[in-house]
Structure formats: structure tokens, C-alpha cells
Coordinates of C-alpha atoms in Angstrom, one line a residue:
X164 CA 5.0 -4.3 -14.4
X165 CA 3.8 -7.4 -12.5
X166 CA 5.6 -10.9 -12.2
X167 CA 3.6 -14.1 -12.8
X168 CA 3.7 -14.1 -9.1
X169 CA 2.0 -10.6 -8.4
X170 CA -1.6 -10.1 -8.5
X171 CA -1.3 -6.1 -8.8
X172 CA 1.6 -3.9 -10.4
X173 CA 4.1 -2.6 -7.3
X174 CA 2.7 0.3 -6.6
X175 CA -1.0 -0.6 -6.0
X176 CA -2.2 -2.1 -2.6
X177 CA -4.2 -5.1 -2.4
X178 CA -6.4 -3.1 0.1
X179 CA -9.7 -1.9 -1.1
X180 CA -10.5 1.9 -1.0
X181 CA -14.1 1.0 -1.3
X182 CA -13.8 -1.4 1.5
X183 CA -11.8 1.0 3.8
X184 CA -14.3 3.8 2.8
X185 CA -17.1 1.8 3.9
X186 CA -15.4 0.7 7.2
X187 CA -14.6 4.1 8.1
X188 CA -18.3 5.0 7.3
X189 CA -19.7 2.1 9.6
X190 CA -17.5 1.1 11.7
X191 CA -15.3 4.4 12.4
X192 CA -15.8 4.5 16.0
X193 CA -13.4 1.8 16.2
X194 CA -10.6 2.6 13.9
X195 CA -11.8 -0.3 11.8
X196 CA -10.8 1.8 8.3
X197 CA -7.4 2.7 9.4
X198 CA -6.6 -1.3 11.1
X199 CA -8.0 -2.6 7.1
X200 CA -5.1 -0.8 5.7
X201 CA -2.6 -1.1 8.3
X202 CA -2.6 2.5 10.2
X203 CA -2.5 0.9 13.6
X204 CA -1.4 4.2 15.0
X205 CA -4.3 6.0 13.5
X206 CA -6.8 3.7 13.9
X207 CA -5.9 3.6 17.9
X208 CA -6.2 7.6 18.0
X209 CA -9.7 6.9 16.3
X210 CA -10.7 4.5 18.9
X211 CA -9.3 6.2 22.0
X212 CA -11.1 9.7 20.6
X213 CA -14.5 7.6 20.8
X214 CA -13.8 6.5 23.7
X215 CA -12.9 9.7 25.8
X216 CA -15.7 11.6 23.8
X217 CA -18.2 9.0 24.6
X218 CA -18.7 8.0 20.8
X219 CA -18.7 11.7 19.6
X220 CA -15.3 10.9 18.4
X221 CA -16.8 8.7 15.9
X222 CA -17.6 11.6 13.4
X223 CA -13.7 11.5 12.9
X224 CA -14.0 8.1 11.4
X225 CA -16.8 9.0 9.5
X226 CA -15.4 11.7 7.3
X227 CA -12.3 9.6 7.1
X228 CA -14.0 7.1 5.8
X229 CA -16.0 9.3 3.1
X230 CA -12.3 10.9 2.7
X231 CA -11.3 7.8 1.1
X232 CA -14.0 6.8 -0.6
X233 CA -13.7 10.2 -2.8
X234 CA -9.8 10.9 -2.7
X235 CA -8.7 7.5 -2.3
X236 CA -5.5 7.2 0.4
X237 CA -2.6 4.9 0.6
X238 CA -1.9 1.8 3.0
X239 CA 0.9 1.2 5.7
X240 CA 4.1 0.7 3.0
X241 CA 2.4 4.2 1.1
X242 CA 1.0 2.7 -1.9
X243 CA -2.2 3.3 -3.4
X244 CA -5.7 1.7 -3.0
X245 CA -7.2 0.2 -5.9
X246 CA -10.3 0.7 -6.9

């Protein structure tokens, strides 16, 4: 149920999936999926993977990024991405 206050009911984020998908499609190399939805820690492995692998690391990001575009996935506090 949502307060006059709350935009989305309590356990829906007010992240994007599709947003985060495509991130993690385009700009996976950098983490730039995992910092939308707040999974620093992730989205630093992502990066420093690149990094070491000279970029090969990327594919990571990739398929984590078409990951949540088909299953969905849930932010930092654990709640679901709308649609």
C-alpha cells in the first residue's frame, strides 16, 4: 500500500530494470548497471575485471546487463525493479 507521500508501493524500487539492463549492455565495462542500482561493490569488481583483462572483462557486464533485462534483479535495500 502506498502513502500520499510514496510514488511506488514498499517493495518496488524506484530504479529502472530497463534502464539498468541497458547500462549494463552499454556501458558494462564500467560497472555503470550495478552503480544505477546501488551495488557499489559489484560494480567496482566489474570495473577492476575490465581493467586487469584489458576490456575483456566487459563481457561480464554485458550478460549482466541482459540478465536483468530478462529476470529482472533487485537494488542495494533488495527490493525489486519495476518495469
Amino acid at each position: 500500500m502506498t502513502t500520499p507521500y510514496q510514488q511506488y508501493p514498499q517493495d518496488v524500487s524506484d530504479k529502472s530494470k530497463v534502464v539498468a539492463g541497458l547500462l549494463g549492455i552499454l556501458l558494462g565495462t564500467f560497472g555503470a548497471g550495478r552503480f544505477y542500482i546501488g551495488d557499489t561493490k559489484t560494480g567496482v569488481l566489474q570495473l577492476v575485471v575490465s581493467l586487469v583483462t584489458c576490456g575483456v572483462g566487459g563481457i561480464w557486464g554485458l550478460i549482466d546487463g541482459i540478465l536483468i533485462l530478462v529476470n529482472g534483479g533487485v537494488d542495494a535495500q533488495g527490493r525489486r525493479l519495476r518495469d
